[in-house]
PDB file of C-alpha atoms in Angstrom:
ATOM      1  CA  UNK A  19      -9.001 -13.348  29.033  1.00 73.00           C
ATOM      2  CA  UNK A  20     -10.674 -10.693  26.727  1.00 80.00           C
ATOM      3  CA  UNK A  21     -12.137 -12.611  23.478  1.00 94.00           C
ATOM      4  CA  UNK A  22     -13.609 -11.264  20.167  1.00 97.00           C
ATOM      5  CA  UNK A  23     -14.364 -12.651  16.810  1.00 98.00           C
ATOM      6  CA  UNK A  24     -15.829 -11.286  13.194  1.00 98.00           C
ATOM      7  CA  UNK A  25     -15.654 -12.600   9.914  1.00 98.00           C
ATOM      8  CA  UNK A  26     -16.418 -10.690   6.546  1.00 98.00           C
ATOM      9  CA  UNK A  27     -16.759 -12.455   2.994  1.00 98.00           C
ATOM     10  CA  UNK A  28     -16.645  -9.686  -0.004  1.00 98.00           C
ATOM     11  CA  UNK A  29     -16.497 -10.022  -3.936  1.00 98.00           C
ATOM     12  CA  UNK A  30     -12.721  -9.712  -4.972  1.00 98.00           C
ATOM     13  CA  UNK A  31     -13.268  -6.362  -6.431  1.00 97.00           C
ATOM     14  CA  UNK A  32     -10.334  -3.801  -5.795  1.00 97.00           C
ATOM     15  CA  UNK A  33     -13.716  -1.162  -4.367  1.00 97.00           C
ATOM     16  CA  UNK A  34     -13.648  -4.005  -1.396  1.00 98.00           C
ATOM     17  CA  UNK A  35      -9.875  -2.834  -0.598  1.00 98.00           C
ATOM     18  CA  UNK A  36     -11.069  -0.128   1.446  1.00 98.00           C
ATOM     19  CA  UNK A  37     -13.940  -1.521   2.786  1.00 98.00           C
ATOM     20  CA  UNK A  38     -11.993  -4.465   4.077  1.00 98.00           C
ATOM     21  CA  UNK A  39      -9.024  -2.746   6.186  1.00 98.00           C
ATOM     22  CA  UNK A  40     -11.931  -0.174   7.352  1.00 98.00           C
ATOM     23  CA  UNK A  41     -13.924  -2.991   8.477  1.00 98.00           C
ATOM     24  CA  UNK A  42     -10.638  -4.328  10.458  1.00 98.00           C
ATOM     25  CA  UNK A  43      -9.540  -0.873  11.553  1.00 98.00           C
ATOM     26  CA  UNK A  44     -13.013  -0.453  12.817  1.00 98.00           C
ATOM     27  CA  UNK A  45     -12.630  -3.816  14.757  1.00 98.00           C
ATOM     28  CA  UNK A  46      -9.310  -3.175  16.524  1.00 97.00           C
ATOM     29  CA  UNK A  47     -10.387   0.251  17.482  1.00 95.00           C
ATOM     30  CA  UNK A  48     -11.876  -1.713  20.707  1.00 94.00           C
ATOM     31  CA  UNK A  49      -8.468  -1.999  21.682  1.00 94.00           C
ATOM     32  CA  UNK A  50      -8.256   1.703  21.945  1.00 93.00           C
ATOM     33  CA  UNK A  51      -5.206   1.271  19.529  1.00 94.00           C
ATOM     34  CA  UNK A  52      -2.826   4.314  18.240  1.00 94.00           C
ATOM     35  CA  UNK A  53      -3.162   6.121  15.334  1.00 93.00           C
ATOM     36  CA  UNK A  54      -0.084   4.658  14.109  1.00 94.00           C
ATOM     37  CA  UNK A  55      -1.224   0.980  15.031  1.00 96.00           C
ATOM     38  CA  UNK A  56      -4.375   1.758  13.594  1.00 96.00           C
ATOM     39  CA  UNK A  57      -2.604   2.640  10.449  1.00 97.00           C
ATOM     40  CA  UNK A  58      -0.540  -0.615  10.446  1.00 97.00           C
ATOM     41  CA  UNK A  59      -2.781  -2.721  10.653  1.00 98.00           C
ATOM     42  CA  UNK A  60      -4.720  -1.084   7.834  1.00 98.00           C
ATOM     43  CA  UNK A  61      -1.893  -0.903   5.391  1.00 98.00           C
ATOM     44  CA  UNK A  62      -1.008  -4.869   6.186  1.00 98.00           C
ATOM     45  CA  UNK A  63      -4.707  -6.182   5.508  1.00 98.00           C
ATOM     46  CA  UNK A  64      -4.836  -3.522   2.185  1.00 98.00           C
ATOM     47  CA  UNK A  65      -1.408  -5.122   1.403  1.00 98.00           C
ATOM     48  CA  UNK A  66      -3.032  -9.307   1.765  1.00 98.00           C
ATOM     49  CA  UNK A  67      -6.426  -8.474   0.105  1.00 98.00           C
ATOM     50  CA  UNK A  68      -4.702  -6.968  -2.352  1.00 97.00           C
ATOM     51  CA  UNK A  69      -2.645  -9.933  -3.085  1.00 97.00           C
ATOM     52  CA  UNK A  70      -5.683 -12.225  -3.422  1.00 98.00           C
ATOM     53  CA  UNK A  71      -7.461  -9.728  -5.681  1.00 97.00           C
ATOM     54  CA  UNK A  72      -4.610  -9.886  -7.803  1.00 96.00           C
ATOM     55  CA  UNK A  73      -2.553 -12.835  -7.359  1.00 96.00           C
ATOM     56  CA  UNK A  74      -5.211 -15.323  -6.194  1.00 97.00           C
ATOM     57  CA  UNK A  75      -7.868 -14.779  -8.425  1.00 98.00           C
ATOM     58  CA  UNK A  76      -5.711 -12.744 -11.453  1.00 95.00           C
ATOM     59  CA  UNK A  77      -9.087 -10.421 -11.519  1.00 89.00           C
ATOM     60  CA  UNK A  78     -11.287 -13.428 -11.671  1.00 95.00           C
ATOM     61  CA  UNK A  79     -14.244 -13.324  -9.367  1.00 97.00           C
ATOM     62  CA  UNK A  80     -13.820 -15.204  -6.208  1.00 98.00           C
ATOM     63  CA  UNK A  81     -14.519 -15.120  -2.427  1.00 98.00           C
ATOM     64  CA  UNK A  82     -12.433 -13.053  -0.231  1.00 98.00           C
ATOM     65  CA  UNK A  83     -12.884 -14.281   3.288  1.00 98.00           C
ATOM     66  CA  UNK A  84     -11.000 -11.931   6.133  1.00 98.00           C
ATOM     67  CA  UNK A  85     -11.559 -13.270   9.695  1.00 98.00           C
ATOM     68  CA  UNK A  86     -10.064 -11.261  12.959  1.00 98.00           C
ATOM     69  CA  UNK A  87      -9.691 -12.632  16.319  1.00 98.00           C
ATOM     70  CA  UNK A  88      -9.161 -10.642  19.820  1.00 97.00           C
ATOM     71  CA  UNK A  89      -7.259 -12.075  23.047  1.00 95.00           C
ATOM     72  CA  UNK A  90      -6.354  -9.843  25.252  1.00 93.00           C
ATOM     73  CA  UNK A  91      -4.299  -6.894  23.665  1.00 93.00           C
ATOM     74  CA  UNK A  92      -3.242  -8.824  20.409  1.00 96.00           C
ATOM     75  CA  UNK A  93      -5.312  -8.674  17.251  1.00 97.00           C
ATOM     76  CA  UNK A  94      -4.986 -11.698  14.626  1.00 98.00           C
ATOM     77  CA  UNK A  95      -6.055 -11.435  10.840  1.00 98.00           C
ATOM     78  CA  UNK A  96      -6.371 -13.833   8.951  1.00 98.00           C
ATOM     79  CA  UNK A  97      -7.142 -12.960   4.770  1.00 98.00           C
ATOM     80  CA  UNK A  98      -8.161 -15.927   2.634  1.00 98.00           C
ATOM     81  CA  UNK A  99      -8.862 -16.625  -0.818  1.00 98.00           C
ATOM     82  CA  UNK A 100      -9.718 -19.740  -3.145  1.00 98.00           C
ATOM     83  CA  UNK A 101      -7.390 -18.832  -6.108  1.00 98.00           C
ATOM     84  CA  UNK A 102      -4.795 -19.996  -7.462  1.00 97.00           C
ATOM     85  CA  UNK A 103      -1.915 -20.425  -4.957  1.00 97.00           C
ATOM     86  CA  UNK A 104       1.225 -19.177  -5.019  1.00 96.00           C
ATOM     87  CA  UNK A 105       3.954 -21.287  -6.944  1.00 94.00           C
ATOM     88  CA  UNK A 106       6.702 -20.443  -4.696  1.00 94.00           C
ATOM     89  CA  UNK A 107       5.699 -18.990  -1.078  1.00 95.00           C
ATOM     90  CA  UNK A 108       9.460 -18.290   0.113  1.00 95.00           C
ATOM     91  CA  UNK A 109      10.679 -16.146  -3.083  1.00 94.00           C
ATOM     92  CA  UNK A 110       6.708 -14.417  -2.874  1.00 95.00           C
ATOM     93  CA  UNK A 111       7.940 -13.394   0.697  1.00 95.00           C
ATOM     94  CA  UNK A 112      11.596 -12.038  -0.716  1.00 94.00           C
ATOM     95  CA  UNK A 113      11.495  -7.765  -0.913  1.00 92.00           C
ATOM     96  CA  UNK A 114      10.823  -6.987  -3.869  1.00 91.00           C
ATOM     97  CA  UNK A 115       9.971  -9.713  -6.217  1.00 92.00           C
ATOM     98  CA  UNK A 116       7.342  -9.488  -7.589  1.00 92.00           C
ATOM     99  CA  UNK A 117       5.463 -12.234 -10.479  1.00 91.00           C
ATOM    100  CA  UNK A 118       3.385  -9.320 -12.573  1.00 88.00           C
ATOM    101  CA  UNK A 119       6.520  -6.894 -13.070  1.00 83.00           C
ATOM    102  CA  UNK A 120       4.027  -5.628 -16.191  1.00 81.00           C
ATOM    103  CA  UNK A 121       1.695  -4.561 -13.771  1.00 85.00           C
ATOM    104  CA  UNK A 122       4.038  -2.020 -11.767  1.00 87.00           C
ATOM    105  CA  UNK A 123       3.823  -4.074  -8.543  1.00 89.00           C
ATOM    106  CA  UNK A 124       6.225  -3.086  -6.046  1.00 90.00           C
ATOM    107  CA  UNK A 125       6.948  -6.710  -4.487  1.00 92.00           C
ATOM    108  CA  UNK A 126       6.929  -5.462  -1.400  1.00 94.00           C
ATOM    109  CA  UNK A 127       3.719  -6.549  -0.101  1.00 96.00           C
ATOM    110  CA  UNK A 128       4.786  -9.360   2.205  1.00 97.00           C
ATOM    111  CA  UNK A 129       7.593  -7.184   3.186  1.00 96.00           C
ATOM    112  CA  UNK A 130       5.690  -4.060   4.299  1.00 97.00           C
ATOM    113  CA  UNK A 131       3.062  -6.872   6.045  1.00 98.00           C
ATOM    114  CA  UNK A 132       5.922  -8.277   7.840  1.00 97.00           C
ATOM    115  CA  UNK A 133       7.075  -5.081   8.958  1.00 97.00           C
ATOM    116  CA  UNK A 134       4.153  -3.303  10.420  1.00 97.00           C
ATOM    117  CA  UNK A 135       2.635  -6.227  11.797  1.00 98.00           C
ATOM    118  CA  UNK A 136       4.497  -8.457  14.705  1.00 97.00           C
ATOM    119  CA  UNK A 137       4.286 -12.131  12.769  1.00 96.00           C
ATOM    120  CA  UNK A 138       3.181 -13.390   9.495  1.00 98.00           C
ATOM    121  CA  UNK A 139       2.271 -16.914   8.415  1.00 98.00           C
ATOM    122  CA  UNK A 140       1.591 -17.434   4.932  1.00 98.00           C
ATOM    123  CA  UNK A 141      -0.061 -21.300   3.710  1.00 98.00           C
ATOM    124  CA  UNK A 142      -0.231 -21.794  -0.029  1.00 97.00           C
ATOM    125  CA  UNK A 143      -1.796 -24.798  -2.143  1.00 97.00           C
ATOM    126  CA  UNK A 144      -1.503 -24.414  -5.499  1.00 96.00           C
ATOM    127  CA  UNK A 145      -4.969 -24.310  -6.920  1.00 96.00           C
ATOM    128  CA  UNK A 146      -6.499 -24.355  -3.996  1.00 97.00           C
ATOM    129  CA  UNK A 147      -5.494 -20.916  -2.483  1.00 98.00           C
ATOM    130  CA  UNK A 148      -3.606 -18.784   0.045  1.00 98.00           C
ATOM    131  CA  UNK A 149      -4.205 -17.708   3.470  1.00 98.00           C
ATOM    132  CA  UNK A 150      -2.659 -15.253   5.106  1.00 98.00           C
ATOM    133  CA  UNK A 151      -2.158 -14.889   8.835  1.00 98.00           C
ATOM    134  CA  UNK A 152      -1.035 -12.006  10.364  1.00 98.00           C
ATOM    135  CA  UNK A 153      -0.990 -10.671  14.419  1.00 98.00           C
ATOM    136  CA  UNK A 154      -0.051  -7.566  16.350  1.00 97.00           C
ATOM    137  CA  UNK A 155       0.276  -6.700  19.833  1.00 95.00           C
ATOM    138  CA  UNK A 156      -1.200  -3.410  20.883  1.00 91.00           C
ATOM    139  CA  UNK A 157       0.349  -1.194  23.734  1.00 82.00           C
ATOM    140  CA  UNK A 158      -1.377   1.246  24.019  1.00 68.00           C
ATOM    141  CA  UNK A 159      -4.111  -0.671  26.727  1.00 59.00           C
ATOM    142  CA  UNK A 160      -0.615  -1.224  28.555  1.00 58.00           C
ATOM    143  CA  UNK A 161       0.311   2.181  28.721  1.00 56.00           C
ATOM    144  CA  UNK A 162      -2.840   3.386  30.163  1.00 54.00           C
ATOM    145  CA  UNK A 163      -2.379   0.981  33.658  1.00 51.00           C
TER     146      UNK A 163
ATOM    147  CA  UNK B 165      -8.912  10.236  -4.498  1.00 90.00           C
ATOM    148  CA  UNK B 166      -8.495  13.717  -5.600  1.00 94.00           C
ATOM    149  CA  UNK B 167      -5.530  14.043  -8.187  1.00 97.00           C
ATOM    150  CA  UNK B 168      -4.105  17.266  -9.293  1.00 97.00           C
ATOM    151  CA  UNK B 169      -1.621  17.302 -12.351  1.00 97.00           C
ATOM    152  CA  UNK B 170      -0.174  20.854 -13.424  1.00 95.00           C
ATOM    153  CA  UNK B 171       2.885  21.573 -15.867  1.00 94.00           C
ATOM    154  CA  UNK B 172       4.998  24.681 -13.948  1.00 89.00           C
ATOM    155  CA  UNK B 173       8.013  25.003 -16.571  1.00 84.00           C
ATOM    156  CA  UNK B 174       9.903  21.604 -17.205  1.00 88.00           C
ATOM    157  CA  UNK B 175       8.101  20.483 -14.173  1.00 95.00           C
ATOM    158  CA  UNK B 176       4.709  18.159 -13.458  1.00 97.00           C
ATOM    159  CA  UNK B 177       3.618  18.953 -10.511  1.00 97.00           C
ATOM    160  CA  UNK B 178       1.511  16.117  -9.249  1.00 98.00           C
ATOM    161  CA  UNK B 179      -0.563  16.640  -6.141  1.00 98.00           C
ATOM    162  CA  UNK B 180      -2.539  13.378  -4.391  1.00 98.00           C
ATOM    163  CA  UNK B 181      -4.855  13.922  -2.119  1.00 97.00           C
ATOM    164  CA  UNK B 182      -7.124  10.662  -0.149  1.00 97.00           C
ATOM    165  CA  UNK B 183      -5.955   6.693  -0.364  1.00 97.00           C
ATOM    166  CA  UNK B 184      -3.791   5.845  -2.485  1.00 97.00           C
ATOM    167  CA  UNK B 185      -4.407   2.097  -3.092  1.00 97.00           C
ATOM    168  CA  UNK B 186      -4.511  -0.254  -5.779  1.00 96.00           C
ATOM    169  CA  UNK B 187      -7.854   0.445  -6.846  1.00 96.00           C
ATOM    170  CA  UNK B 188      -6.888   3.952  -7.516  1.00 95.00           C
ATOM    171  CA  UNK B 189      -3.051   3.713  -8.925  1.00 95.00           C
ATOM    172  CA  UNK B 190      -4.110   2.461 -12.142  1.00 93.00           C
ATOM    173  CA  UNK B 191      -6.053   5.374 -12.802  1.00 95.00           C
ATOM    174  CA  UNK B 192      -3.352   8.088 -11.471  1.00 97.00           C
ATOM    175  CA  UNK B 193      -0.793   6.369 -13.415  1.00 96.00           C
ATOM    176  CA  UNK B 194      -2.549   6.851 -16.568  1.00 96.00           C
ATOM    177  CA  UNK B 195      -3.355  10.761 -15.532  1.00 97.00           C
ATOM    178  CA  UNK B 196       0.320  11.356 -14.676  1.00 97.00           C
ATOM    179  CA  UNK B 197       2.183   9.491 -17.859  1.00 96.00           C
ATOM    180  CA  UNK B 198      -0.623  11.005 -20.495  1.00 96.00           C
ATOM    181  CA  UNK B 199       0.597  14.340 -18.788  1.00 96.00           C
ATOM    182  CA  UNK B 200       4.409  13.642 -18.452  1.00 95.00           C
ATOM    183  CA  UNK B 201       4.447  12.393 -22.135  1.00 94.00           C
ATOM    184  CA  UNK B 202       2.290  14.445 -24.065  1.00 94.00           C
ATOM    185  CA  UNK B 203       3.680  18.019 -22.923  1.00 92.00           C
ATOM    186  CA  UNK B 204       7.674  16.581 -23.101  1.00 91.00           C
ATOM    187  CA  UNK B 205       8.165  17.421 -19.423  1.00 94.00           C
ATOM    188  CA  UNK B 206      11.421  16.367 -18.126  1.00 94.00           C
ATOM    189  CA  UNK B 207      11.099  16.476 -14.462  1.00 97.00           C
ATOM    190  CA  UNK B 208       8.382  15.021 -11.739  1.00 97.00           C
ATOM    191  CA  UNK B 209       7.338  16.892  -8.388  1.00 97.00           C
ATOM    192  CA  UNK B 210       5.199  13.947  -6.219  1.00 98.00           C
ATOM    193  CA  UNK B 211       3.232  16.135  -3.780  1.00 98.00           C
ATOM    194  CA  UNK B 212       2.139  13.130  -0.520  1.00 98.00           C
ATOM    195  CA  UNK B 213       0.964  15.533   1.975  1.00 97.00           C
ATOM    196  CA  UNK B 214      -2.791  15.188   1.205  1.00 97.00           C
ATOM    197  CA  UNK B 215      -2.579  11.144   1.943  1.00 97.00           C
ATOM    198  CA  UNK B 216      -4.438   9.609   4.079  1.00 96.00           C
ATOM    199  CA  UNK B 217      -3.579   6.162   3.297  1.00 97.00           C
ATOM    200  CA  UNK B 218      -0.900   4.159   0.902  1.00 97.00           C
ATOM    201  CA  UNK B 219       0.130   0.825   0.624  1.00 97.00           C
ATOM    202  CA  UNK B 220       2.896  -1.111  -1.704  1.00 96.00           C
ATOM    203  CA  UNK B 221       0.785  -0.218  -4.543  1.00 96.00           C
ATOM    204  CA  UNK B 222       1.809   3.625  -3.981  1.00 96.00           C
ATOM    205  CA  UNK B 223       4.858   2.097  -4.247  1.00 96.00           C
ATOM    206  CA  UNK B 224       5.022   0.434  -7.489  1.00 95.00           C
ATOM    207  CA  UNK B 225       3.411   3.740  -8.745  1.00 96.00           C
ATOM    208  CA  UNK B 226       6.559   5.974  -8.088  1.00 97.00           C
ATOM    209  CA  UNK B 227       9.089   3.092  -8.823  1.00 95.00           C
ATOM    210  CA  UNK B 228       7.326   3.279 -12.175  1.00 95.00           C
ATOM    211  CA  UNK B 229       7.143   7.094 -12.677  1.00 96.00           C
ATOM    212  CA  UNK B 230      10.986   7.122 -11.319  1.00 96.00           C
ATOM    213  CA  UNK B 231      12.230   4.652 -14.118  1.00 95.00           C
ATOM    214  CA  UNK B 232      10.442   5.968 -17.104  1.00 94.00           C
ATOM    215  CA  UNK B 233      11.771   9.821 -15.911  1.00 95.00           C
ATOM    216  CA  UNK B 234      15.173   8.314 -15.705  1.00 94.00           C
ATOM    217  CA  UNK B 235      14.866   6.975 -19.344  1.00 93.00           C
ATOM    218  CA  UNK B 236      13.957  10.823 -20.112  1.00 93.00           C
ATOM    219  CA  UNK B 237      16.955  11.726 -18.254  1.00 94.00           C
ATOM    220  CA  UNK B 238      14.693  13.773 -15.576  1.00 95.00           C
ATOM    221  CA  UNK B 239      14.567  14.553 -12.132  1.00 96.00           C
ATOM    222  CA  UNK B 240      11.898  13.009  -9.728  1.00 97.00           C
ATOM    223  CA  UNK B 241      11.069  14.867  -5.774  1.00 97.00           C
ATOM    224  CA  UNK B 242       8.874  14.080  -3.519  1.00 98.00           C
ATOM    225  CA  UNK B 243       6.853  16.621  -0.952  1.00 98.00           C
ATOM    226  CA  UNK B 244       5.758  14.814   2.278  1.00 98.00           C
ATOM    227  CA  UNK B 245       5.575  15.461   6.039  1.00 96.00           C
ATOM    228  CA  UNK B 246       3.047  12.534   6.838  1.00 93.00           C
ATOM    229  CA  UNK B 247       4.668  10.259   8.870  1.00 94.00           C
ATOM    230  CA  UNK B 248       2.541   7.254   7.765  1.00 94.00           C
ATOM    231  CA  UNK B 249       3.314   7.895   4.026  1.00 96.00           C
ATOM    232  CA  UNK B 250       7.064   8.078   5.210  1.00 96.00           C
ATOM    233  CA  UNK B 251       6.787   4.890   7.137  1.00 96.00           C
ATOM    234  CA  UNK B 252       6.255   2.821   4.053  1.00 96.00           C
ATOM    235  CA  UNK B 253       8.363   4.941   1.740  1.00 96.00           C
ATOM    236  CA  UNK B 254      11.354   4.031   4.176  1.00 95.00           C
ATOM    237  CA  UNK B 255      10.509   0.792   4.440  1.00 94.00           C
ATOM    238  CA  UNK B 256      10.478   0.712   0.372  1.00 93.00           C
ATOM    239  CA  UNK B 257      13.878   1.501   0.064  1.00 91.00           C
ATOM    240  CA  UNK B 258      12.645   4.840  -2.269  1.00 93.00           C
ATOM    241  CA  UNK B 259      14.452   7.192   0.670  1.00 94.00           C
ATOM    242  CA  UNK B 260      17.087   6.236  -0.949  1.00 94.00           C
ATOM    243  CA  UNK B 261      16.918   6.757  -4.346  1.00 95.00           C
ATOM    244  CA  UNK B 262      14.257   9.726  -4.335  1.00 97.00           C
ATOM    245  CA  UNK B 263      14.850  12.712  -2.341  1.00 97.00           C
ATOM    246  CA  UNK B 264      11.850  14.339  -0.170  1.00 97.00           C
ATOM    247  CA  UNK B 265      11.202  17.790   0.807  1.00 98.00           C
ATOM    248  CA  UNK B 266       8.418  19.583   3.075  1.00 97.00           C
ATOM    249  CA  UNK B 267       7.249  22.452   0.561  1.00 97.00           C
ATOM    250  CA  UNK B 268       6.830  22.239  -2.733  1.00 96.00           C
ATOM    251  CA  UNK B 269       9.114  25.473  -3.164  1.00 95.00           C
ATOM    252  CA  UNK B 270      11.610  23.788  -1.124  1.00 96.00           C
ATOM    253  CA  UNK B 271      11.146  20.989  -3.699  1.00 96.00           C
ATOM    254  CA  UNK B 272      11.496  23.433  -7.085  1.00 94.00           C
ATOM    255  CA  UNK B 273      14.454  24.609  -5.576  1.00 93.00           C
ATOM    256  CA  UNK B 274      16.040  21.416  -5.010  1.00 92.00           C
ATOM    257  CA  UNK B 275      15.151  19.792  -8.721  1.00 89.00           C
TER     258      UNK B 275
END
């Protein structure tokens, strides 16, 4: 069995948006991934660091921890933060709702996160924060046997 | 992010070149509505092909254009043939509601 790990803690400034799905895309890249999984991956993590940049901390500084972990060909990522919470974690996860309509959020985060990525957990205290975990399975090691 | 934001006639056309994320949408917003607002243009052309990257927050960007033009009683396109930026436009739901064209002449035609 084929086993990786990295961790990354940033400053929840939106700048760290792209550094942090870089920093995963960069990661899963041993996995010799697709373009299009590569892509995935890095709109899901933009999507969950987003959400603690915004939601967690409400542009408070904080601690965004994102950790990644390799077996075999399946990549998990998890993204945490130490904010708020979120009040209600199954109507968060409903397509578009969204709790700062005044800020021209979409509320689709969760959704596109469940869509381009193959399973999403989501654990919520409130006041005590979120974390998000997401996995994917990659093919394209499979296709190459 | 390189944003371009040119009236042609009744039209913006707004051309977006990089990531679009939310770092940047705040910023673009701002760009596009002083634009849209100050010159009483009635219709929006959303040029996607230069994107490297969006997420939801691309999103809530042209929800937000596409409800203040339909206030104005305008038109809103889009120009794309990325098939990443499609992915998540699909998956929005905006497909529906906003129609997308190759070329941007295709698009001037079509407003």
């Amino acid at each position: 069995m084929e086993k990786n790990y990295m961790k990354l803690e940033f400053l929840s400034k939106s700048s760290n948006e792209s550094f942090a799905r870089v920093v995963v895309a960069a990661f899963a890249s041993q996995l010799d991934p697709t373009l299009e999984e590569l892509s995935d991956i890095k709109t899901a993590v933009s999507e969950a660091v987003t959400n603690a940049i915004i939601h967690g901390y409400e542009y408070r500084e904080g601690i965004v921890i994102v950790e990644s972990r390799i077996i075999d060909d399946e990549i998990i990522v998890i993204v945490e933060d130490m904010g708020m919470g979120i009040a209600d974690v199954e109507k968060a996860r409903e397509p578009f709702y969204t709790s700062k309509p005044d800020l021209e959020r979409s509320g689709m985060g969760f959704t596109v996160m469940e869509t381009f990525m193959d399973g999403l957990e989501i654990e919520s205290i409130r006041g005590q924060g979120t974390k998000v975990k997401m996995k994917k399975k990659f093919n394209s090691l499979k296709d190459k046997e | 992010m390189y944003l371009s934001v040119e009236k042609h006639k009744n039209n913006l056309l707004v051309q977006l070149k990089g990531e679009l994320d939310h770092h940047n949408t705040e910023m673009v917003r701002q760009k596009i509505d002083k634009q849209y607002f100050e010159h009483r243009i009635k219709n929006i052309i959303l040029d996607l092909r230069g994107l490297t990257f969006m997420d939801s927050s691309g999103i809530g960007l042209v929800m937000g254009r596409y409800k203040n033009i339909l206030e104005n009683g305008g038109k809103i396109v889009m120009v794309n043939d990325n098939e990443y930026v499609e992915k998540i436009l699909k998956v929005s739901g905006l497909l529906k509601i906003i129609n997308v064209y190759p070329t941007i002449e295709k698009a001037m035609e079509n407003i």
